[in-house]
Coordinates of C-alpha atoms and ligand atoms in Angstrom, one line a residue:
X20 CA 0.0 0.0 0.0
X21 CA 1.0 2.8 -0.8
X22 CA 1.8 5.3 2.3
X23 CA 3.8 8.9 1.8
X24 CA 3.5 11.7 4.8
X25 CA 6.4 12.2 6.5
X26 CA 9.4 14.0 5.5
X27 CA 11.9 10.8 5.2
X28 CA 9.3 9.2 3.6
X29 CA 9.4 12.1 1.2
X30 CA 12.6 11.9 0.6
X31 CA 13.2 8.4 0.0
X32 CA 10.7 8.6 -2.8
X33 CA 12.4 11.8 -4.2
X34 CA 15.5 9.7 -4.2
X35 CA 13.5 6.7 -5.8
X36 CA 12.2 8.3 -8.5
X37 CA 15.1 9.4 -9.5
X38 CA 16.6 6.5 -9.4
X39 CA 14.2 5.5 -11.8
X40 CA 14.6 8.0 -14.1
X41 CA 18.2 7.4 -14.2
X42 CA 18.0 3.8 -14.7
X43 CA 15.2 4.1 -17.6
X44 CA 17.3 7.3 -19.5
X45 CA 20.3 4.9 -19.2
X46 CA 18.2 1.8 -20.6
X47 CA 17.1 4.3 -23.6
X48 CA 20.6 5.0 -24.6
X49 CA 21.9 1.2 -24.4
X50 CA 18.9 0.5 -26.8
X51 CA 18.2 2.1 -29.8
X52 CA 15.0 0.2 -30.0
X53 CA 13.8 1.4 -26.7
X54 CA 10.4 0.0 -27.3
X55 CA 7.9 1.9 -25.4
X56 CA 6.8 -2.0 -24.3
X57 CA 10.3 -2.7 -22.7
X58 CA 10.0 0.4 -20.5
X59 CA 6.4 -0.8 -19.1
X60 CA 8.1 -3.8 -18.6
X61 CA 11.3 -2.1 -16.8
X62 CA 9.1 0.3 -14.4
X63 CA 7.2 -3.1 -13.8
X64 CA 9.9 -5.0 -12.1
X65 CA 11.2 -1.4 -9.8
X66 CA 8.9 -2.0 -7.1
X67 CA 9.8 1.6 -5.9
X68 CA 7.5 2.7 -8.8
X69 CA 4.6 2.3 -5.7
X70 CA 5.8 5.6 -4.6
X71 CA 4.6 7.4 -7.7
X72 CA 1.8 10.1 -6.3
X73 CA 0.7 11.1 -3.1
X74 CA -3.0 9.9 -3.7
X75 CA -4.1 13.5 -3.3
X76 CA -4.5 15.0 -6.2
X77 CA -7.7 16.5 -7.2
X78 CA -10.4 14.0 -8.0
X79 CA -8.5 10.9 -6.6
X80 CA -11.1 8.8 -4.6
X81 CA -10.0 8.4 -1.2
X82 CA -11.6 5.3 -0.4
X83 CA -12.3 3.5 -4.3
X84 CA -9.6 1.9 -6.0
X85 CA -8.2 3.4 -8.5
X86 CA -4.8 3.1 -10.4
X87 CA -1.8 5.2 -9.4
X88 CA -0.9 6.4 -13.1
X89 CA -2.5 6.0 -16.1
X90 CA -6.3 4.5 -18.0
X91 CA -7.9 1.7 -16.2
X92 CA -11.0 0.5 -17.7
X93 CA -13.1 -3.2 -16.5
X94 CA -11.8 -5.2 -13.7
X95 CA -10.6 -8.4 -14.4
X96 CA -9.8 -12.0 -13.2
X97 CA -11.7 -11.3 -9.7
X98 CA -10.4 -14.5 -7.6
X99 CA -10.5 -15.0 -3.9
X100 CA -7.2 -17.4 -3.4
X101 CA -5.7 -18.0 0.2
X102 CA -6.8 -14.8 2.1
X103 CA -6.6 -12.7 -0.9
X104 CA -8.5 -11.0 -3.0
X105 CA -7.4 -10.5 -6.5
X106 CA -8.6 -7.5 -8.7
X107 CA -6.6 -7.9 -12.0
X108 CA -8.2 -4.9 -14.4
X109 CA -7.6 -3.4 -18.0
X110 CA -4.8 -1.2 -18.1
X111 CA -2.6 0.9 -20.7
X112 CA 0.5 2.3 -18.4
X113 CA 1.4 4.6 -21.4
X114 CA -1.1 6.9 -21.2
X115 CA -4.4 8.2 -19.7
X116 CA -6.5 7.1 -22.7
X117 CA -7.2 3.6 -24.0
X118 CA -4.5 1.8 -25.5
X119 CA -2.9 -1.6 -26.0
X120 CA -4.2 -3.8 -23.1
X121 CA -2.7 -5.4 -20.3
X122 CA -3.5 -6.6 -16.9
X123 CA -3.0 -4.2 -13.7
X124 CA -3.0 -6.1 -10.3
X125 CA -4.0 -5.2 -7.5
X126 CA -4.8 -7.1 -4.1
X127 CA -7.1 -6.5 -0.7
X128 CA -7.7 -8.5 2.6
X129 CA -10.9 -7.0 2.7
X130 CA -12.1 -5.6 -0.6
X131 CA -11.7 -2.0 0.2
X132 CA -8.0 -1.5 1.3
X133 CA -5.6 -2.4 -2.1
X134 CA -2.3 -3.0 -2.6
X135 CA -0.8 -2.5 -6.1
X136 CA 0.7 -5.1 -7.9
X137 CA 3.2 -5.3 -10.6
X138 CA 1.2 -5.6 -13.7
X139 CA 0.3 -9.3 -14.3
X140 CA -0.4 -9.8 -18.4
X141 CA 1.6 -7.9 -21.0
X142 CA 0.5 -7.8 -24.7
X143 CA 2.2 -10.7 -26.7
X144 CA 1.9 -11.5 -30.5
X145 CA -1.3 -13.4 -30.3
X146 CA -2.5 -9.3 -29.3
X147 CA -3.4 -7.2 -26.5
X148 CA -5.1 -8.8 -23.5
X149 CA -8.6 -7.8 -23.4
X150 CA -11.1 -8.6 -20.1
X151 CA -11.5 -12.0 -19.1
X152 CA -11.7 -14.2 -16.0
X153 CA -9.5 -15.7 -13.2
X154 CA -10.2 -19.2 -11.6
X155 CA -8.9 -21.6 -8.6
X156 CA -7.8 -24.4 -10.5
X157 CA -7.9 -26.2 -6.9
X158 CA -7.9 -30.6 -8.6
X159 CA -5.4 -29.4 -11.2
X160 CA -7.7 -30.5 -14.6
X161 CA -5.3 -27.9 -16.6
X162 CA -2.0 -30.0 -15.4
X163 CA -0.6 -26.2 -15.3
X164 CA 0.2 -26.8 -11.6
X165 CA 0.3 -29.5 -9.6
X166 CA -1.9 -31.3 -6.8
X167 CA 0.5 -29.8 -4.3
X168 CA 0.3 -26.4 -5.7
X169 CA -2.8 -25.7 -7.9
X170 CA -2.5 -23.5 -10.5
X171 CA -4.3 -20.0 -10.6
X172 CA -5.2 -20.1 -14.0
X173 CA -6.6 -16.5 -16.2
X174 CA -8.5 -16.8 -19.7
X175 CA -8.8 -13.6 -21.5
X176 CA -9.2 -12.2 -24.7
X177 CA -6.3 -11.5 -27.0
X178 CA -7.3 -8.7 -29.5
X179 CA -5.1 -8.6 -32.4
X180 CA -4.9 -4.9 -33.7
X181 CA -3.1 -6.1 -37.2
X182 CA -6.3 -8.1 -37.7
X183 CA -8.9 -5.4 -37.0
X184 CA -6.9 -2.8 -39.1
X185 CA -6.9 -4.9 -41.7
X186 CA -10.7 -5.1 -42.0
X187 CA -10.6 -8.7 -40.5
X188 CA -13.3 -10.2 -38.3
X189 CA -11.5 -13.1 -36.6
X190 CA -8.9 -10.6 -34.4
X191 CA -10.5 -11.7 -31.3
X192 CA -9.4 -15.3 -29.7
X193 CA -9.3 -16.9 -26.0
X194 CA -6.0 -17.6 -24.1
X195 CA -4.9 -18.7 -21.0
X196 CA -1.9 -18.1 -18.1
X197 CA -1.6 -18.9 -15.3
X198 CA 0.2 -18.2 -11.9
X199 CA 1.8 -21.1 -9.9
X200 CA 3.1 -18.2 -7.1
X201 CA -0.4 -16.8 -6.1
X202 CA -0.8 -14.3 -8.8
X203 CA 2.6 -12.6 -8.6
X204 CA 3.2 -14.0 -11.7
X205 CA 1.9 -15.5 -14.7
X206 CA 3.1 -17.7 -17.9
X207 CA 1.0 -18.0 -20.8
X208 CA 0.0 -21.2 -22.1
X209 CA 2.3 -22.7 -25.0
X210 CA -1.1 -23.8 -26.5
X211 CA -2.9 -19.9 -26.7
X212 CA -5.1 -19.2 -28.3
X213 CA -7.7 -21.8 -27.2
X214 CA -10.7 -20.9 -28.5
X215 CA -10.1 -19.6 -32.2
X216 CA -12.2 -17.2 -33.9
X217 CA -15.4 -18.2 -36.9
X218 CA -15.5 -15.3 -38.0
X219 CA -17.5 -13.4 -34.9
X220 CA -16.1 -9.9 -35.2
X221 CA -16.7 -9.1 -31.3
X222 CA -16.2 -12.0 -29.4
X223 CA -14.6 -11.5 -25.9
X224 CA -14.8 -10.9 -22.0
X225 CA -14.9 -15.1 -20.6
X226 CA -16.0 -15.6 -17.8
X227 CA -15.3 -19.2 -16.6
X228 CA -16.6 -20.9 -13.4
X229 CA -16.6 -23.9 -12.0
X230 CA -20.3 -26.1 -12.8
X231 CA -20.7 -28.4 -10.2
X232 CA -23.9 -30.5 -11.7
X233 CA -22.1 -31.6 -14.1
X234 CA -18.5 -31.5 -12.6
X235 CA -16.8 -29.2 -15.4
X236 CA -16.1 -25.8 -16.7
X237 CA -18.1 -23.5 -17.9
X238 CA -17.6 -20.2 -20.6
X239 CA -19.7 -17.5 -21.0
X240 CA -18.2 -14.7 -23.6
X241 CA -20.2 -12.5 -25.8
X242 CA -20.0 -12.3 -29.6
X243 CA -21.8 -9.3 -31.2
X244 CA -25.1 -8.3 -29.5
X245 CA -25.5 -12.6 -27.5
X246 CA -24.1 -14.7 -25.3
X247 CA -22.4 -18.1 -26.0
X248 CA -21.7 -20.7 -23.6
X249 CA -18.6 -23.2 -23.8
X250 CA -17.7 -26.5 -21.6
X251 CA -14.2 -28.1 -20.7
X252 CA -12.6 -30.7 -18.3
X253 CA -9.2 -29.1 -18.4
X254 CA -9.9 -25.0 -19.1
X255 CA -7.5 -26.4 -22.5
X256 CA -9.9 -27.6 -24.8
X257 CA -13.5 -25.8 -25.3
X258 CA -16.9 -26.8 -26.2
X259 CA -19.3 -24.9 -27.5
X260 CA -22.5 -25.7 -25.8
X261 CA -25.4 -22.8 -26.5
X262 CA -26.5 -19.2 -27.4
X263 CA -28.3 -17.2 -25.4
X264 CA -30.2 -13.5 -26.2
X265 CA -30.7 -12.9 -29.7
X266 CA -34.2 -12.2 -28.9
X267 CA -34.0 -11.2 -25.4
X268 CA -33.2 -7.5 -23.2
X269 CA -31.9 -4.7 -24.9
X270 CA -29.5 -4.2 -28.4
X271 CA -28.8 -1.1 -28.4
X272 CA -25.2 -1.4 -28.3
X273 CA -22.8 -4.7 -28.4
X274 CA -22.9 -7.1 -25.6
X275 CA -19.3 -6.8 -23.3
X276 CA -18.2 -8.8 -19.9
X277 CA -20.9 -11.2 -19.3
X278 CA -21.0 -13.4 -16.1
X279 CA -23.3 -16.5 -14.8
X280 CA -24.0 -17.4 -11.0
X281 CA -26.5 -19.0 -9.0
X282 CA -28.1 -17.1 -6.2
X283 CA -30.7 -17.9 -3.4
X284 CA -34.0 -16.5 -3.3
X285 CA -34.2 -13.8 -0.1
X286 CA -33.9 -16.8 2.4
X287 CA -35.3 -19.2 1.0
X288 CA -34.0 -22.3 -0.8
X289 CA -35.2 -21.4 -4.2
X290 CA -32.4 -20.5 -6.5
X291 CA -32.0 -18.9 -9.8
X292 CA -29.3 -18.2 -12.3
X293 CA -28.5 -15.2 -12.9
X294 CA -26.7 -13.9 -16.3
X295 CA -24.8 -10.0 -16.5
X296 CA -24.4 -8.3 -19.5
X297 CA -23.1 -5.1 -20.1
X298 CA -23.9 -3.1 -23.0
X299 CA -22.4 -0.7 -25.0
X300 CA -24.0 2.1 -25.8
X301 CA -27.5 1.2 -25.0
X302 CA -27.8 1.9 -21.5
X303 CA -31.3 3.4 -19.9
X304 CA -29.2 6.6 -19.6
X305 CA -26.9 6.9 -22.4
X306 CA -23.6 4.7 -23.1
X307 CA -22.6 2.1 -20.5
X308 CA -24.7 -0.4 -18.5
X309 CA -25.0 -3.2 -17.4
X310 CA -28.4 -5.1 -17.6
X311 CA -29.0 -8.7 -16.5
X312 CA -31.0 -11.8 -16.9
X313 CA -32.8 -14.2 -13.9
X314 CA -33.8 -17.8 -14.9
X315 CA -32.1 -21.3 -15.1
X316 CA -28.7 -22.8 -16.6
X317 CA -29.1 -26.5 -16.9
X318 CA -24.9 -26.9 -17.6
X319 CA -26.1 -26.4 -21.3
X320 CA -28.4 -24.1 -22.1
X321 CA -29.3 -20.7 -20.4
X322 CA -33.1 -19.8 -20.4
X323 CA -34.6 -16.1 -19.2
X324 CA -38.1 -16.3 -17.4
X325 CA -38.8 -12.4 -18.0
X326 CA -39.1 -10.3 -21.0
X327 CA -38.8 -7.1 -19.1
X328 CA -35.2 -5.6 -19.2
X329 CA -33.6 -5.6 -15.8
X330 CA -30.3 -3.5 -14.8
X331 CA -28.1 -3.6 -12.2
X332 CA -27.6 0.2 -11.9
X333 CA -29.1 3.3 -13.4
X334 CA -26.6 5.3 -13.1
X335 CA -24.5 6.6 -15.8
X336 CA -21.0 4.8 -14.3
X337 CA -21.3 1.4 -13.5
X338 CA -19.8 -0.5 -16.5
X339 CA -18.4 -4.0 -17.1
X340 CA -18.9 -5.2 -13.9
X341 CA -18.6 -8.9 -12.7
X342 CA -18.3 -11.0 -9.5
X343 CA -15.9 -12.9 -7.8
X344 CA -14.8 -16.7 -8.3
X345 CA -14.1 -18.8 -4.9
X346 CA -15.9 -16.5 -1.9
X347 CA -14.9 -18.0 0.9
X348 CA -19.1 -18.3 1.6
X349 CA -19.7 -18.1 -1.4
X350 CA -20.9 -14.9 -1.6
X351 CA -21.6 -13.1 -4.9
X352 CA -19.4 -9.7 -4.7
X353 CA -19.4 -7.2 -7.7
X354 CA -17.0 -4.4 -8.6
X355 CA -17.6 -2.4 -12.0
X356 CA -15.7 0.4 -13.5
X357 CA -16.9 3.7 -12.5
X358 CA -17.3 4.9 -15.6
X359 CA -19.0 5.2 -19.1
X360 CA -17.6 4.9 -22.7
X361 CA -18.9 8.2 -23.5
X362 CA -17.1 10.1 -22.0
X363 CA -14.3 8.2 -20.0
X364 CA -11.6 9.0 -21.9
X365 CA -12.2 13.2 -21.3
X366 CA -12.8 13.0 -17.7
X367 CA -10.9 15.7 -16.2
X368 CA -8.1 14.0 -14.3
X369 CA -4.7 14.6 -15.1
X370 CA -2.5 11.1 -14.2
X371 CA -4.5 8.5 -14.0
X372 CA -8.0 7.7 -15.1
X373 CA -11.3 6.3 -13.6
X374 CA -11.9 3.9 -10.4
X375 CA -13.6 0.9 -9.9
X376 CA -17.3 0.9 -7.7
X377 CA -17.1 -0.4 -3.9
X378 CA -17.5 -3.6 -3.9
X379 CA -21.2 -4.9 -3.7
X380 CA -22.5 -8.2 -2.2
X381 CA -25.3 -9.4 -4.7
X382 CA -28.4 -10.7 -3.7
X383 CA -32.2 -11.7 -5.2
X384 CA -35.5 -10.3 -4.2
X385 CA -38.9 -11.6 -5.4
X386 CA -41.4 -8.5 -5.5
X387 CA -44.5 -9.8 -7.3
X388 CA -44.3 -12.6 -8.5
X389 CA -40.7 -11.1 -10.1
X390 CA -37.1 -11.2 -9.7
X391 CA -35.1 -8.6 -8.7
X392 CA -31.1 -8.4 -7.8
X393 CA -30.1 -6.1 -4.6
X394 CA -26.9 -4.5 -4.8
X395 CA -25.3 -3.6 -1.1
X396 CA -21.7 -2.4 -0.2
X397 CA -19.7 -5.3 1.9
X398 CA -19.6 -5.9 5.3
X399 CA -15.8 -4.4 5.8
X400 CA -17.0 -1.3 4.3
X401 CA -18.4 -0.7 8.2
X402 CA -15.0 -0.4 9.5
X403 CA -13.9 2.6 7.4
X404 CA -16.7 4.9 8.9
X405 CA -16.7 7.5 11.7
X406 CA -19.8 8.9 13.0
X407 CA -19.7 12.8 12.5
X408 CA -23.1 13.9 12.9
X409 CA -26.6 12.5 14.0
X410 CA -29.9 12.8 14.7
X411 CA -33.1 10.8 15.6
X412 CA -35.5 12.3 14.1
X413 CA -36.2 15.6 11.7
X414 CA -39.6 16.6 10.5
X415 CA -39.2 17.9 6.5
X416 CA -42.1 20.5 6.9
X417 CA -38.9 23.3 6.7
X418 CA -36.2 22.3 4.7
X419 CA -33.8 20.3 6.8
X420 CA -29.9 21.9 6.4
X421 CA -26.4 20.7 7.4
X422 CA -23.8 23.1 6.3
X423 CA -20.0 23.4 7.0
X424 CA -19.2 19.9 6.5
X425 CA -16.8 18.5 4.2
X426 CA -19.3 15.9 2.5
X427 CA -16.0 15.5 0.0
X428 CA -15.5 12.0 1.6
X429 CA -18.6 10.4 3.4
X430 CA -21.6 8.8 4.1
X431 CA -25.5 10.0 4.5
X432 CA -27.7 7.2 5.9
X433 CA -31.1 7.7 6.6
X434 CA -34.6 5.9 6.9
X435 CA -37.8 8.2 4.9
X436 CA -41.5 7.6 5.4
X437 CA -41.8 8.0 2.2
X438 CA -45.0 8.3 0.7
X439 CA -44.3 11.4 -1.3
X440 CA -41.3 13.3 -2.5
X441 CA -37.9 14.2 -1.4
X442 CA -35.1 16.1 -3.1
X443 CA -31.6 15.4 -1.8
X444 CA -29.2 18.5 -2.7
X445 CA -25.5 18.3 -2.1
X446 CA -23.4 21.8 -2.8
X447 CA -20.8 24.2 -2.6
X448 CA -20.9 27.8 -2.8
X449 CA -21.6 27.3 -6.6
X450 CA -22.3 23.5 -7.8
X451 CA -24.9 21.1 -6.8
X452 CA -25.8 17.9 -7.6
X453 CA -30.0 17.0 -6.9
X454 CA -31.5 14.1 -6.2
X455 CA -35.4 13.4 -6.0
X456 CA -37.2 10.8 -5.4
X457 CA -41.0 10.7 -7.2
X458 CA -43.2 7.6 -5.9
X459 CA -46.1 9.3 -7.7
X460 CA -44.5 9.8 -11.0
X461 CA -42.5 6.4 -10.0
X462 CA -39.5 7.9 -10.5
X463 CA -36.0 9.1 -9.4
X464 CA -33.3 11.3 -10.9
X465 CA -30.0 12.6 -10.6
X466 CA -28.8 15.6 -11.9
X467 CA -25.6 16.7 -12.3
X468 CA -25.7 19.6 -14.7
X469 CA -24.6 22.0 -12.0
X470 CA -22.2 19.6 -10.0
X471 CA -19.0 20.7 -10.7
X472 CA -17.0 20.7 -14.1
X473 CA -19.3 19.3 -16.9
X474 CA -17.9 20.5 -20.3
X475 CA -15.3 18.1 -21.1
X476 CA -17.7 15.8 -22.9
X477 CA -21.3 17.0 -24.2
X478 CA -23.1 13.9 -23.5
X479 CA -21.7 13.7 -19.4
X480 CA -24.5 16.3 -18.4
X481 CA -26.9 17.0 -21.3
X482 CA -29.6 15.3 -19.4
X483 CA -31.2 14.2 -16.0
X484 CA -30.8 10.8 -15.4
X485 CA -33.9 8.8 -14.2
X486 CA -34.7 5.3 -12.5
X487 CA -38.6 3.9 -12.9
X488 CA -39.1 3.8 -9.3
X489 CA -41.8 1.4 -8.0
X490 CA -42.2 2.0 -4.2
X491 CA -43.1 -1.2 -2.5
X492 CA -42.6 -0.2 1.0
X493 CA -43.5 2.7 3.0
X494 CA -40.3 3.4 5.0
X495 CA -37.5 3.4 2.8
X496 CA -33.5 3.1 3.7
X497 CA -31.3 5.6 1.5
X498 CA -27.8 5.8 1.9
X499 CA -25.2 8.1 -0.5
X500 CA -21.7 8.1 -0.3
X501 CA -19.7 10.7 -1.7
X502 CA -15.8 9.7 -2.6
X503 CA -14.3 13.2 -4.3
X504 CA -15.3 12.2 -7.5
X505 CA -18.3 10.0 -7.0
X506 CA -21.7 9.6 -5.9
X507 CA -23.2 6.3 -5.4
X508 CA -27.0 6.4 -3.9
X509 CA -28.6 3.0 -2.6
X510 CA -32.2 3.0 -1.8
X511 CA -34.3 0.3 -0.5
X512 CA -31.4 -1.4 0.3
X513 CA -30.0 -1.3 -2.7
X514 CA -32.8 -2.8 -4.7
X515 CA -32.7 0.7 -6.7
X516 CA -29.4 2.4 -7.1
X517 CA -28.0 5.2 -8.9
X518 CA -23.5 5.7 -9.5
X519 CA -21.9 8.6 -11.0
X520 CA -19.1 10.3 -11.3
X521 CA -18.8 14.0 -10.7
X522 CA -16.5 16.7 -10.7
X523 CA -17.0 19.4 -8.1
X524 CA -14.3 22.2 -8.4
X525 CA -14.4 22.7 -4.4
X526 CA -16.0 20.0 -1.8
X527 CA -19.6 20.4 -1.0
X528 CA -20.1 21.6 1.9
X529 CA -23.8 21.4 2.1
X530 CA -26.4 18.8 2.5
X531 CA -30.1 19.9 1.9
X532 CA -32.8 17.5 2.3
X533 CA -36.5 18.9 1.7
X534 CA -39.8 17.9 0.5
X535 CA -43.0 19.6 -1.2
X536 CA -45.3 17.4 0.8
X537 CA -46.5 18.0 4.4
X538 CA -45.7 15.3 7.2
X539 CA -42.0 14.2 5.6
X540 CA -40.0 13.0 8.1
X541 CA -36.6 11.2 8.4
X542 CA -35.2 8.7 11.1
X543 CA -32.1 7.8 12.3
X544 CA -29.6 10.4 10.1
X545 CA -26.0 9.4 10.5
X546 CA -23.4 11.3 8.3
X547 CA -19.9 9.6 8.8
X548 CA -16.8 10.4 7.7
X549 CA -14.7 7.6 5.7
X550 CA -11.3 6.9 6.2
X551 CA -8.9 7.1 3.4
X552 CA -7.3 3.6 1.8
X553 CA -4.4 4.9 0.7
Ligands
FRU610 C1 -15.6 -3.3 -22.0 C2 -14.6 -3.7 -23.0 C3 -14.5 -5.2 -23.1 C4 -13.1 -5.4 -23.7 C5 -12.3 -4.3 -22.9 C6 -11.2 -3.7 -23.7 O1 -15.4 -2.0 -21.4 O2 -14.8 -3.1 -24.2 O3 -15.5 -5.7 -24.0 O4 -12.6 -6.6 -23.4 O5 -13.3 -3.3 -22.6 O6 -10.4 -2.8 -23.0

């Protein structure tokens, strides 16, 4: 982790850098060919390069992960191995706009405090490594490993640029590596790719899991606007097994880093499957989301029980997200990129680009005869919070107001008896960012026109974003937390929820909660302050 206050600190990091520097200008003389590749691969192995930035610059989530320098885009290869939990994510250390792929790494004893990692998969000649999965191969089928010491064992995309320059449609195959030291680091297969490409221009993101019916692997990838679903014994050799959503949930956009899990029904001992797809563009509110399908995988075949189209998040910056392999209980814990294809690569931040969501433990809801997913932040989460202000109870008849806070870095919790509407207002002395709730008009929105800096994209703030909103009970828990450049509002327990990014030019400072109906009133308040992770 990285940790920089104090003045030897300081100076030991000057003195690194420097170091650096040195060693990379003397590396560029020595080779004429000094490949921008080879330096990646030279800062890689300094392991001084951790002392890069502060964490502080303006922007930086204090309590998200994000990467020290440079674009990140999807998380990656999420794998819970021996205490650990692994975020591997696509990342281009050259620059803070998408470029050729490779793995970052990054890993957490608890999901919300990371440590970097040297970055894990570099482009080869099969092409650049594009999102894909990670997996415990814990009864060695691969033979990568042994009994002794199973292999950890990544399949990803390779995306070969030649091939899409050249007007080809096959550029897109599957490989594998895998990681015989926990994840410190990886050897691609001899074998790669192993699935080859038909012809299927977009054809990508795997995400392989473990199918214990029938006691083998299993695939999903996208190709185009559908899923497709593959089989092996060894994570070597693919079958292909079954299509899934031609006809079904929405096309506006092509089909990106799908995922398949069973979940439990609320507590009972139903269960359903449950199949993620992100989409891009096509999204309820322009660009990026990520909708998702409820019904039943019989090891074959994948079959949706709804026609309505579900999503995880209406909020403009939850992309690509996906769940963890091996939970120690086997819990179902998301991360998605806090960002959207429309305007991610103009955000305003200077070194590095975009952070992933908390993490968010997944779980089913049956309202009506349908099924819903709830979306919660983890447990841990609780341990990063400090109490700054309370109170019990606080009629909305006048406009309730906390000012002179620092809301920069925080949560707001509170319960509503909500039978009517509420606006939510967060501000400095000249942005704002609005929130209402409509159970009339069965409706919420966000709106971040005002919230800070808007401009550097059209499409980030040309309009309010909304969520249909169908209030199914009477008291309703909302909770918002703010990380510098981020806003992520859960209501109902997360069975509706809303992330964005934002750019406010100073903190807010104010927190105005109000309501056009009489006899408002909110319980149990609690606005904490969240330690930084870094
Ligand atoms: C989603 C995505 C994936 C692809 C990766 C490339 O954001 O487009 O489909 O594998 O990003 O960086």
């Amino acid at each position: 982790m990285l940790i920089c206050g104090t003045a030897p600190d300081l100076i030991i990091m000057i003195f690194n850098y420097l170091k650096i520097v040195l060693l990379l200008n003397a590396a560029c003389i020595l080779s004429i060919s000094c490949q921008k590749k080879s330096i990646t691969k030279q800062l890689n192995t300094q392991t001084t390069i951790k002392l890069m930035t502060d964490y502080k610059e303006q922007f930086r989530p204090q309590f998200h992960f994000s990467p020290q320098e440079k674009w990140m885009n999807d998380p990656n290869g999420l794998v819970y191995y021996k205490g650990v939990y692994h975020l591997f994510y696509q990342y281009y250390p050259e620059d803070i706009v998408w470029g050729p792929m490779h793995w970052g790494h990054a890993v957490s004893k608890d999901l919300i405090s990371w440590e970097h990692k040297p970055i894990a998969l570099f482009p080869d000649e099969l092409g650049h490594i594009f999102s894909g999965s990670a997996v415990v191969d814990i009864h060695n089928t691969s033979g990568l490993g042994t009994k002794e010491n199973p292999p950890l064992v990544a399949i990803f995309t390779y995306h070969l640029m030649e091939g899409e320059k050249a007007g080809r449609t096959d550029f897109q195959t599957q490989g594998i590596a895998y990681s015989l030291d926990n994840g410190d680091t990886w050897t691609k297969y001899q074998g790669n790719p192993v699935i080859g490409n038909d012809d299927i221009k977009d054809f990508r993101d795997p995400k392989v899991f473990w199918h214990d019916e029938t006691n083998r692997w299993i695939m999903a990838l996208v190709a185009g606007d559908y899923a497709m679903f593959y089989s092996s014994s060894d994570l070597k050799e693919w079958v292909y097994l079954s299509d899934f959503g031609q006809d079904k949930g929405a096309h506006g956009g092509v089909w990106e880093c799908p995922d398949l899990f069973k979940l439990k029904v609320g507590e009972t001992d139903e269960e359903k499957w449950v199949l993620l797809i992100s989409i891009n563009p096509g999204a309820p509110n322009g660009g990026s989301g990520t909708q998702y399908f409820i019904g039943d995988f019989d090891g074959t075949t994948f079959t949706a029980e709804h026609t309505d189209e579900k999503w995880i998040d209406y909020g403009a910056d939850n992309y690509a997200g996906v769940t963890f392999n091996n939970t120690p209980n086997d819990e179902r814990i998301l991360i998605g990129w806090m960002s959207n294809w429309y305007y991610a690569q103009n955000t305003p931040t200077e070194n590095w680009r975009s952070a992933m969501t908390l993490p968010r433990e997944l779980s089913l809801i049956k309202e009506n005869d349908n099924y819903f997913l709830r979306n919660t932040i983890i447990e841990a989460f609780e341990n990063y919070k400090t109490i700054i202000e309370q109170n019990d109870r606080i009629s909305l008849d006048k406009k309730f107001v906390l000012s002179d806070y620092d809301f920069s870095q925080s949560e707001i919790k509170f319960q509503v008896n909500l039978t009517r509407d509420l606006k939510i207002t967060l501000k400095n002395d000249k942005e704002a960012l609005f929130f209402e709730m409509n159970p009339s008009e069965k409706e919420m929105t966000l709106d971040r026109h005002q919230s800070g800096l808007v401009d550097f994209e059209p499409r980030f703030a040309e309009a309010v974003h909304s969520m249909p909103y169908d209030a199914v009970e009477k008291e309703v828990d909302i909770q918002i937390l703010m990380d510098k450049s981020s806003i992520e509002i859960f209501i109902d327990r997360g069975r509706y929820v809303m992330t964005e990014q934002i750019f406010p030019t100073k903190n807010y400072t104010e927190l105005q909660i109000s309501s056009k109906s009489e006899g408002v009133s909110i319980k149990n308040m609690k606005v904490s302050k969240i330690k930084a992770i870094w």
